[in-house]
Amino acid sequence: MAGQTHASGARHRVVIIGSGFGGLFAAKALRRADVDVTIVSKTGYHLFQPLLYQVATGILSEGDSLIVTAGADQSYFGNESFADHAPGMKSIDDALELRARIFGSFEIAELQDEPEVARAWMTFVLVGAGATGVEMAGQIAELARDTLRRDYRHIDPRQARVILVDAQTAVLPTFHQKLQRAAARRLEKFGVELQLGVKVVDMDAGWVEVEDPDGTRRRIQSWCKVWCAGVAASPLGGQLADQAGAETDRAGRVEVNPDLTLPGHPEVFLVGDLITLDNLPGVCQVAMQGGKHAARQIVRRLEGDESGQPFHYFDKGNLATVSRFHAVGDIKGFRLAGFPAWLVWLGVHIFYLIGFKNRVTTLFHWAITFVSGGRSERTATLQQVFARRAIRREAELRAELEEARRAAGPTQPGDVAVTPSDDR
Ligand SMILES: Cc1cc2nc3c(=O)[nH]c(=O)nc-3n(C[C@H](O)[C@H](O)[C@H](O)COP(=O)(O)OP(=O)(O)OC[C@H]3O[C@@H](n4cnc5c(N)ncnc54)[C@H](O)[C@@H]3O)c2cc1C
């Protein structure tokens, strides 16, 4: 294929923002095209988000045309103060912080003289019963019941309470009712308490306040909370939409054209969790197929075909793991639950892991965990628990200092200049 060059003679360049599923699969789809590809990403790695919960619970250890696949962040629906007490799970840092909080809670419970206080440290509240919430609840229940049962003298980890809260009345709201019930049964068999139709209205370090369907409010004493509800598209989406005069939905996802381009900008493609189009779900396949579609569109254009092909999502199905050897799945209407679904889940996740080494090390870790029930990745540090808030607090202090400097106006001769130190 003749290389497309600009008048300047430079080769056509494709810039991809984001190294997630959308970005990676767009780049892979362009590898044979005669274009220069640049990936700009906040992180220097590709994060396989579907297995983050395994890092958090100690099973695993720690890349012209524009394609924007900047994904989504956590949303607390306006209750930003909740973030201090209930971390989400969107990044490696989140997963490591959660691991330190989960394992740390058992350690602190072991040191308590008062049973009530120990109980609050061994009460885990997960907010949001989607796939991530269900996966995390199942893992923490397994940790308490199996992995840690012989690890302590004063506490019995099997007494831990794992509470999964959701304002909706069923777990896994995007799955078929039959699978919702199968997942709920399995969780309850593992001792997970399902509090459905219940809203979280407030929280602090040591408790969560919830509102029951009849409006009554009550507090759950708990020091370890996980936020598995709500996503907000990356702010980059909103900035692009503002500049292009495009619409966004309540979660900040950008309304794109059927061919995934930004309205008014055929050279800009938006892919994955950042977009809203035909109610497509926020899952890997939408990002991967969208990335490939954008890449194909660019190649078609370089071949002179300017007609924008609409993006067609091929739904390969939905899978969620509930606990060891148990998952639920809906593959083209074929509904599976239990061990068979878990085998499909295992195969699909190994298949999509990038690179041979990742596949082998993951299989090795899984062998340890799924066969022995042990977990090899249990290192937890205080820094992992407090770093996120310390970094945020430092940024706030910098902003306050900058504000004070601006308010103080230009320095006078003889004034001592005060600048924030750059040695982090
Ligand atoms: C815990 C968890 C479990 C999940 N499990 C599943 C599952 O089992 N199955 C499934 O299908 N889906 C699952 N998902 C959803 C799935 O991971 C997402 O739908 C998918 O990652 C979206 O791909 P993306 O490319 O749009 O964004 P992402 O994969 O999130 O990638 C976004 C990329 O953009 C980068 N970035 C963000 N902002 C900027 C910026 N301003 N500048 C430069 N770079 C930036 C980020 O660093 C990242 O590299 C899960 C998600 C989570 C959080």
Coordinates of C-alpha atoms and ligand atoms in Angstrom, one line a residue:
M1 CA 0.0 0.0 0.0
A2 CA 1.5 3.3 -1.1
G3 CA 2.5 5.3 2.0
Q4 CA 0.4 8.4 2.5
T5 CA 2.5 11.4 3.0
H6 CA 1.6 14.9 3.8
A7 CA 2.5 17.8 1.5
S8 CA 5.5 18.1 3.8
G9 CA 6.5 14.6 2.9
A10 CA 6.0 13.5 6.5
R11 CA 4.2 10.1 6.9
H12 CA 0.7 10.1 8.2
R13 CA 0.8 10.1 12.0
V14 CA -1.8 8.5 14.3
V15 CA -1.7 9.8 17.9
I16 CA -3.4 7.5 20.4
I17 CA -4.1 8.9 23.9
G18 CA -4.3 6.0 26.4
S19 CA -2.6 2.6 26.7
G20 CA -5.7 0.8 27.9
F21 CA -7.7 -1.8 25.9
G22 CA -8.9 0.7 23.3
G23 CA -5.5 2.2 22.8
L24 CA -3.6 -1.1 22.7
F25 CA -5.9 -2.7 20.2
A26 CA -6.0 0.4 17.9
A27 CA -2.2 0.4 17.9
K28 CA -2.1 -3.4 17.2
A29 CA -4.5 -2.9 14.3
L30 CA -2.3 -0.2 12.8
R31 CA 1.0 -2.2 13.0
R32 CA 1.0 -3.1 9.3
A33 CA -0.4 0.2 8.1
D34 CA 2.1 2.7 6.6
V35 CA 1.6 5.3 9.3
D36 CA 3.6 6.5 12.3
V37 CA 1.8 5.7 15.6
T38 CA 2.4 7.6 18.8
I39 CA 0.8 6.5 22.1
V40 CA 0.5 9.1 24.8
S41 CA -0.5 7.7 28.1
K42 CA -0.5 8.7 31.8
T43 CA 0.9 5.3 32.7
G44 CA 3.9 3.5 31.2
Y45 CA 2.1 0.2 30.9
H46 CA -1.1 -1.5 29.8
L47 CA -3.3 -2.2 32.8
F48 CA -5.4 -5.4 32.6
Q49 CA -8.2 -4.1 34.8
P50 CA -10.3 -7.2 34.9
L51 CA -7.7 -8.8 37.2
L52 CA -7.1 -5.9 39.4
Y53 CA -9.3 -7.4 42.2
Q54 CA -6.8 -10.3 42.3
V55 CA -4.0 -7.8 43.0
A56 CA -6.2 -6.3 45.7
T57 CA -6.7 -9.7 47.4
G58 CA -3.2 -11.1 47.1
I59 CA -3.4 -13.5 44.2
L60 CA -1.2 -11.5 41.5
S61 CA 1.9 -9.1 41.7
E62 CA 2.5 -5.1 40.1
G63 CA 2.0 0.3 28.6
D64 CA -2.4 13.5 12.5
S65 CA -5.3 11.2 13.2
L66 CA -6.1 11.1 16.8
I67 CA -7.6 8.2 18.7
V68 CA -8.6 9.1 22.3
T69 CA -9.1 6.1 24.6
A70 CA -8.5 7.7 28.0
G71 CA -11.1 5.5 29.8
A72 CA -12.9 6.3 33.0
D73 CA -12.2 7.1 36.6
Q74 CA -14.1 6.4 39.8
S75 CA -17.3 8.3 40.5
Y76 CA -18.7 8.9 44.0
F77 CA -21.8 10.6 42.6
G78 CA -20.7 14.0 44.1
N79 CA -19.8 12.5 47.6
E80 CA -16.0 13.1 47.1
S81 CA -15.4 12.8 50.8
F82 CA -16.2 9.1 50.6
A83 CA -13.0 8.6 48.6
D84 CA -11.0 9.0 51.8
H85 CA -12.6 6.0 53.4
A86 CA -13.7 3.8 50.5
P87 CA -11.1 3.6 47.7
G88 CA -12.2 2.5 44.3
M89 CA -10.4 0.1 42.1
K90 CA -9.3 1.6 38.9
S91 CA -5.5 1.5 39.0
I92 CA -2.6 -0.6 40.3
D93 CA -2.2 2.0 43.2
D94 CA -5.9 1.4 44.1
A95 CA -5.5 -2.3 44.1
L96 CA -2.3 -2.2 46.3
E97 CA -4.0 0.3 48.7
L98 CA -7.0 -2.1 49.0
R99 CA -4.7 -5.0 49.6
A100 CA -3.0 -3.2 52.4
R101 CA -6.4 -2.1 53.9
I102 CA -7.9 -5.6 53.7
F103 CA -4.9 -7.6 55.1
G104 CA -4.2 -4.7 57.5
S105 CA -7.7 -4.9 58.9
F106 CA -7.2 -8.5 60.0
E107 CA -3.8 -7.6 61.5
I108 CA -5.3 -4.7 63.5
A109 CA -8.3 -6.8 64.6
E110 CA -5.9 -9.4 66.0
L111 CA -4.4 -6.7 68.3
Q112 CA -7.8 -5.5 69.7
D113 CA -8.8 -6.3 73.3
E114 CA -12.4 -5.3 72.8
P115 CA -14.4 -7.7 70.7
E116 CA -16.6 -4.9 69.4
V117 CA -13.6 -3.0 68.0
A118 CA -12.2 -6.2 66.5
R119 CA -15.5 -6.8 64.9
A120 CA -15.5 -3.4 63.3
W121 CA -12.1 -4.1 61.8
M122 CA -13.3 -7.4 60.5
T123 CA -16.4 -5.9 58.8
F124 CA -15.8 -5.3 55.1
V125 CA -18.4 -3.1 53.3
L126 CA -18.4 -3.2 49.5
V127 CA -20.6 -0.5 47.8
G128 CA -21.9 -1.5 44.4
A129 CA -23.0 -5.1 43.4
G130 CA -21.8 -5.0 39.7
A131 CA -19.1 -7.4 38.5
T132 CA -16.3 -5.7 40.4
G133 CA -18.3 -5.6 43.7
V134 CA -19.4 -9.3 43.4
E135 CA -15.8 -10.4 42.5
M136 CA -14.3 -8.5 45.4
A137 CA -16.9 -9.7 47.9
G138 CA -16.4 -13.3 46.9
Q139 CA -12.6 -12.9 47.2
I140 CA -12.7 -11.2 50.6
A141 CA -15.1 -13.9 51.9
E142 CA -12.8 -16.6 50.6
L143 CA -9.8 -14.9 52.2
A144 CA -11.5 -14.9 55.5
R145 CA -13.0 -18.4 55.3
D146 CA -10.1 -20.3 53.8
T147 CA -6.8 -18.5 53.3
L148 CA -6.5 -16.8 56.7
R149 CA -8.3 -19.2 59.0
R150 CA -5.2 -20.5 60.7
D151 CA -3.2 -17.3 60.7
Y152 CA -4.4 -15.7 63.9
R153 CA -4.4 -16.5 67.7
H154 CA -7.0 -14.0 69.0
I155 CA -9.4 -13.6 66.1
D156 CA -11.2 -16.1 64.0
P157 CA -11.2 -14.7 60.5
R158 CA -14.2 -16.8 59.6
Q159 CA -16.2 -14.4 61.8
A160 CA -15.5 -11.6 59.4
R161 CA -18.6 -9.9 58.0
V162 CA -18.5 -9.2 54.2
I163 CA -21.4 -6.9 53.3
L164 CA -22.3 -6.1 49.7
V165 CA -24.5 -3.0 49.5
D166 CA -26.4 -1.8 46.4
A167 CA -29.3 0.6 45.9
Q168 CA -30.6 -1.8 43.2
T169 CA -32.5 -4.9 44.2
A170 CA -30.3 -7.5 42.5
V171 CA -26.6 -8.2 42.1
L172 CA -25.0 -8.0 38.6
P173 CA -27.8 -5.7 37.2
T174 CA -26.6 -6.2 33.6
F175 CA -26.8 -10.0 33.8
H176 CA -29.9 -12.3 33.2
Q177 CA -32.1 -12.8 36.3
K178 CA -31.2 -16.5 36.4
L179 CA -27.5 -15.6 36.7
Q180 CA -28.2 -12.9 39.2
R181 CA -29.8 -15.4 41.4
A182 CA -27.0 -18.0 40.9
A183 CA -24.4 -15.4 41.8
A184 CA -26.4 -14.2 44.9
R185 CA -26.8 -17.8 46.1
R186 CA -23.1 -18.5 45.8
L187 CA -22.1 -15.3 47.6
E188 CA -24.6 -16.0 50.5
K189 CA -23.2 -19.6 50.7
F190 CA -19.8 -18.0 51.2
G191 CA -21.3 -15.9 54.0
V192 CA -21.5 -12.6 52.1
E193 CA -24.4 -10.5 53.5
L194 CA -26.3 -8.9 50.6
Q195 CA -28.0 -5.6 51.5
L196 CA -29.9 -4.8 48.3
G197 CA -32.3 -1.8 47.8
V198 CA -30.1 -0.1 50.4
K199 CA -28.4 3.3 49.7
V200 CA -25.1 4.5 51.2
V201 CA -25.8 8.0 52.5
D202 CA -22.8 8.8 54.5
M203 CA -19.5 7.4 55.8
D204 CA -16.5 8.2 57.9
A205 CA -13.3 6.3 58.8
G206 CA -15.0 3.9 61.1
W207 CA -18.5 3.5 59.8
V208 CA -20.9 3.6 56.9
E209 CA -24.5 5.1 57.1
V210 CA -27.1 3.4 55.0
E211 CA -30.7 4.1 54.2
D212 CA -33.1 1.1 54.0
P213 CA -36.0 1.0 51.5
D214 CA -38.4 2.2 54.2
G215 CA -36.3 5.3 54.7
T216 CA -34.8 4.3 58.1
R217 CA -31.1 5.0 58.5
R218 CA -28.5 2.9 60.4
R219 CA -24.8 2.7 60.8
I220 CA -22.5 -0.2 60.0
Q221 CA -19.3 -0.1 62.1
S222 CA -16.5 -0.9 59.5
W223 CA -13.0 0.3 59.0
C224 CA -12.5 -1.3 55.6
K225 CA -14.8 -0.1 52.7
V226 CA -14.4 -0.6 49.0
W227 CA -16.2 1.6 46.4
C228 CA -17.3 -0.5 43.4
A229 CA -20.1 1.7 42.2
G230 CA -20.1 4.4 39.5
V231 CA -17.7 5.5 36.8
A232 CA -17.0 8.9 35.4
A233 CA -15.4 9.3 32.0
S234 CA -11.9 10.8 32.0
P235 CA -12.1 14.6 32.2
L236 CA -10.3 14.6 28.8
G237 CA -13.6 13.6 27.3
G238 CA -15.4 16.7 28.6
Q239 CA -12.6 19.0 27.4
L240 CA -12.8 17.5 23.9
A241 CA -16.6 17.8 23.9
D242 CA -16.4 21.4 25.0
Q243 CA -14.0 22.3 22.3
A244 CA -16.0 20.4 19.6
G245 CA -19.4 21.5 20.9
A246 CA -20.3 17.8 21.4
E247 CA -22.7 16.5 24.1
T248 CA -21.8 14.4 27.1
D249 CA -24.0 12.2 29.3
R250 CA -24.3 12.3 33.2
A251 CA -21.1 10.3 33.6
G252 CA -19.2 12.7 31.3
R253 CA -19.1 10.2 28.4
V254 CA -18.9 11.9 25.0
E255 CA -21.7 11.3 22.5
V256 CA -19.8 10.3 19.3
N257 CA -20.9 9.8 15.7
P258 CA -21.8 6.2 14.6
D259 CA -18.3 5.8 13.2
L260 CA -16.8 6.8 16.6
T261 CA -15.6 10.2 15.5
L262 CA -16.0 13.4 17.5
P263 CA -18.8 15.5 16.0
G264 CA -17.3 18.1 13.6
H265 CA -13.9 16.4 13.7
P266 CA -13.7 13.3 11.4
E267 CA -9.9 13.1 12.2
V268 CA -10.6 12.5 15.9
F269 CA -11.8 9.1 17.1
L270 CA -13.1 8.4 20.7
V271 CA -13.1 4.8 21.9
G272 CA -14.0 2.7 24.9
D273 CA -15.2 3.8 28.4
L274 CA -14.9 7.5 27.3
I275 CA -17.9 7.3 24.9
T276 CA -21.6 6.9 24.9
L277 CA -23.1 5.3 21.8
D278 CA -26.2 3.0 21.5
N279 CA -26.0 2.2 25.3
L280 CA -22.8 0.2 24.7
P281 CA -21.6 -1.2 28.0
G282 CA -18.3 -0.1 29.6
V283 CA -16.5 -3.4 29.0
C284 CA -13.1 -4.4 27.4
Q285 CA -14.6 -5.8 24.2
V286 CA -16.3 -2.4 23.3
A287 CA -12.9 -0.7 23.8
M288 CA -10.9 -3.4 21.9
Q289 CA -13.3 -3.6 19.0
G290 CA -13.6 0.3 19.0
G291 CA -9.9 0.6 18.9
K292 CA -9.6 -1.7 15.9
H293 CA -12.5 0.0 14.2
A294 CA -10.8 3.4 14.5
A295 CA -7.6 2.0 13.1
R296 CA -9.4 0.4 10.2
Q297 CA -11.1 3.7 9.4
I298 CA -7.8 5.6 9.3
V299 CA -6.3 3.0 7.0
R300 CA -9.4 3.1 4.7
R301 CA -9.1 6.9 4.6
L302 CA -5.4 6.7 3.7
E303 CA -6.6 4.4 0.8
G304 CA -8.9 7.2 -0.3
D305 CA -12.2 5.9 1.1
E306 CA -13.5 8.9 3.1
S307 CA -16.9 7.2 3.9
G308 CA -17.1 6.7 7.7
Q309 CA -18.3 3.2 8.4
P310 CA -20.5 2.9 11.4
F311 CA -19.1 0.9 14.3
H312 CA -20.9 -2.4 15.0
Y313 CA -20.3 -3.9 18.4
F314 CA -20.1 -7.7 18.4
D315 CA -21.2 -8.7 21.9
K316 CA -19.3 -11.9 22.7
G317 CA -21.0 -12.2 26.1
N318 CA -20.6 -11.3 29.7
L319 CA -18.7 -13.1 32.4
A320 CA -18.2 -12.5 36.1
T321 CA -16.3 -14.6 38.6
V322 CA -18.0 -15.0 42.1
S323 CA -15.4 -17.1 43.9
R324 CA -12.9 -19.9 43.3
F325 CA -14.3 -22.4 40.7
H326 CA -17.5 -20.4 40.4
A327 CA -18.6 -17.8 37.9
V328 CA -21.6 -16.8 35.9
G329 CA -21.6 -16.1 32.1
D330 CA -24.0 -15.3 29.3
I331 CA -22.5 -16.1 25.9
K332 CA -24.8 -15.2 23.1
G333 CA -27.8 -16.1 25.2
F334 CA -26.2 -19.4 26.4
R335 CA -26.3 -19.0 30.2
L336 CA -23.7 -20.7 32.4
A337 CA -23.2 -20.8 36.2
G338 CA -20.7 -22.5 38.5
F339 CA -17.6 -24.4 37.4
P340 CA -18.3 -24.5 33.7
A341 CA -18.7 -20.7 33.6
W342 CA -15.5 -20.4 35.7
L343 CA -13.5 -22.5 33.1
V344 CA -14.8 -20.1 30.4
W345 CA -13.8 -17.1 32.5
L346 CA -10.3 -18.6 33.1
G347 CA -9.8 -19.3 29.4
V348 CA -11.0 -15.8 28.3
H349 CA -8.8 -14.0 30.8
I350 CA -5.7 -16.0 30.0
F351 CA -6.4 -15.5 26.2
Y352 CA -6.6 -11.7 26.5
L353 CA -3.7 -11.3 28.8
I354 CA -1.0 -9.5 26.8
G355 CA 2.2 -11.4 26.3
F356 CA 3.4 -15.0 27.0
K357 CA 5.2 -14.1 30.3
N358 CA 2.1 -12.5 31.8
R359 CA 0.1 -15.6 30.9
V360 CA 2.6 -18.0 32.4
T361 CA 3.1 -16.0 35.7
T362 CA -0.7 -15.6 36.0
L363 CA -1.3 -19.3 35.5
F364 CA 1.4 -20.0 38.1
H365 CA -0.2 -17.7 40.7
W366 CA -3.6 -19.2 39.9
A367 CA -2.3 -22.7 40.4
I368 CA -1.1 -21.8 43.9
T369 CA -4.4 -20.0 44.8
F370 CA -7.0 -22.2 43.1
V371 CA -5.4 -25.5 44.1
S372 CA -4.0 -24.8 47.5
G373 CA -6.3 -21.9 48.6
G374 CA -3.1 -20.0 49.5
R375 CA -2.3 -16.5 48.3
S376 CA 1.3 -15.6 47.6
E377 CA 1.0 -11.8 47.2
R378 CA 0.2 -10.6 50.7
T379 CA 2.8 -7.9 51.3
A380 CA 1.1 -4.8 52.6
T381 CA 2.7 -1.5 53.8
L382 CA 1.3 1.5 55.6
Q383 CA 2.5 3.7 52.7
Q384 CA 0.2 1.8 50.4
V385 CA -2.7 2.8 52.7
F386 CA -1.9 6.4 53.2
A387 CA 0.1 7.4 50.0
R388 CA -3.0 8.4 47.9
R389 CA -4.4 10.8 50.5
A390 CA -0.9 12.2 51.3
I391 CA -0.3 12.9 47.6
R392 CA -3.6 14.6 47.3
R393 CA -3.1 16.6 50.6
E394 CA 0.3 17.7 49.3
A395 CA -1.3 18.9 46.0
E396 CA -3.9 20.8 48.0
L397 CA -1.2 22.5 50.1
R398 CA 0.7 23.4 47.0
A399 CA -2.4 25.0 45.5
E400 CA -3.1 26.9 48.8
L401 CA 0.6 28.1 48.8
E402 CA 0.3 29.2 45.2
E403 CA -3.0 31.0 46.0
A404 CA -1.4 32.7 49.0
R405 CA 1.6 33.8 46.9
R406 CA -0.7 35.2 44.2
A407 CA -2.8 37.0 46.9
A408 CA 0.4 38.4 48.4
G409 CA 1.2 40.0 45.0
P410 CA 4.7 40.5 43.5
T411 CA 7.6 40.2 46.0
Q412 CA 9.3 43.4 47.2
P413 CA 13.1 44.0 47.1
G414 CA 14.5 42.2 50.2
D415 CA 11.5 39.8 50.4
V416 CA 12.4 36.1 51.0
A417 CA 10.9 34.1 48.1
V418 CA 8.9 31.1 49.4
T419 CA 8.5 28.4 46.7
P420 CA 7.0 24.9 47.1
S421 CA 9.9 22.4 47.2
D422 CA 10.2 20.2 44.0
D423 CA 12.0 17.3 45.7
R424 CA 9.1 14.8 46.0
Ligands
LIG1 C1 -11.7 -3.6 38.5 C2 -12.3 -3.7 37.1 C3 -12.6 -4.9 36.6 C4 -13.1 -5.0 35.3 N1 -13.5 -6.2 34.8 C5 -13.9 -6.3 33.6 C6 -14.1 -7.6 33.0 O1 -14.0 -8.7 33.7 N2 -14.6 -7.7 31.7 C7 -14.7 -6.6 30.9 O2 -15.0 -6.7 29.8 N3 -14.4 -5.3 31.4 C8 -14.0 -5.2 32.7 N4 -13.8 -4.0 33.2 C9 -14.0 -2.8 32.4 C10 -12.8 -2.6 31.4 O3 -11.6 -2.7 32.1 C11 -12.9 -1.3 30.7 O4 -14.2 -1.3 30.0 C12 -11.8 -1.1 29.7 O5 -10.6 -1.1 30.3 C13 -12.0 0.2 28.9 O6 -10.9 0.4 28.0 P1 -10.4 1.9 27.6 O7 -9.3 1.7 26.7 O8 -11.6 2.7 27.3 O9 -9.9 2.5 29.0 P2 -8.7 2.0 30.0 O10 -8.4 0.5 29.8 O11 -9.2 2.4 31.3 O12 -7.5 2.8 29.5 C14 -7.4 4.2 29.7 C15 -5.9 4.6 29.4 O13 -5.9 6.0 29.3 C16 -4.8 6.5 30.1 N5 -5.2 7.9 30.3 C17 -6.3 8.4 31.0 N6 -6.3 9.7 31.0 C18 -5.3 10.1 30.3 C19 -4.7 11.4 29.9 N7 -5.3 12.5 30.3 N8 -3.6 11.5 29.2 C20 -3.0 10.3 28.8 N9 -3.4 9.1 29.1 C21 -4.5 9.0 29.9 C22 -4.8 5.6 31.3 O14 -3.6 5.7 31.9 C23 -5.0 4.2 30.6 O15 -3.8 3.8 30.1 C24 -13.3 -3.8 34.5 C25 -12.9 -2.6 35.0 C26 -12.4 -2.5 36.3 C27 -12.0 -1.2 36.9

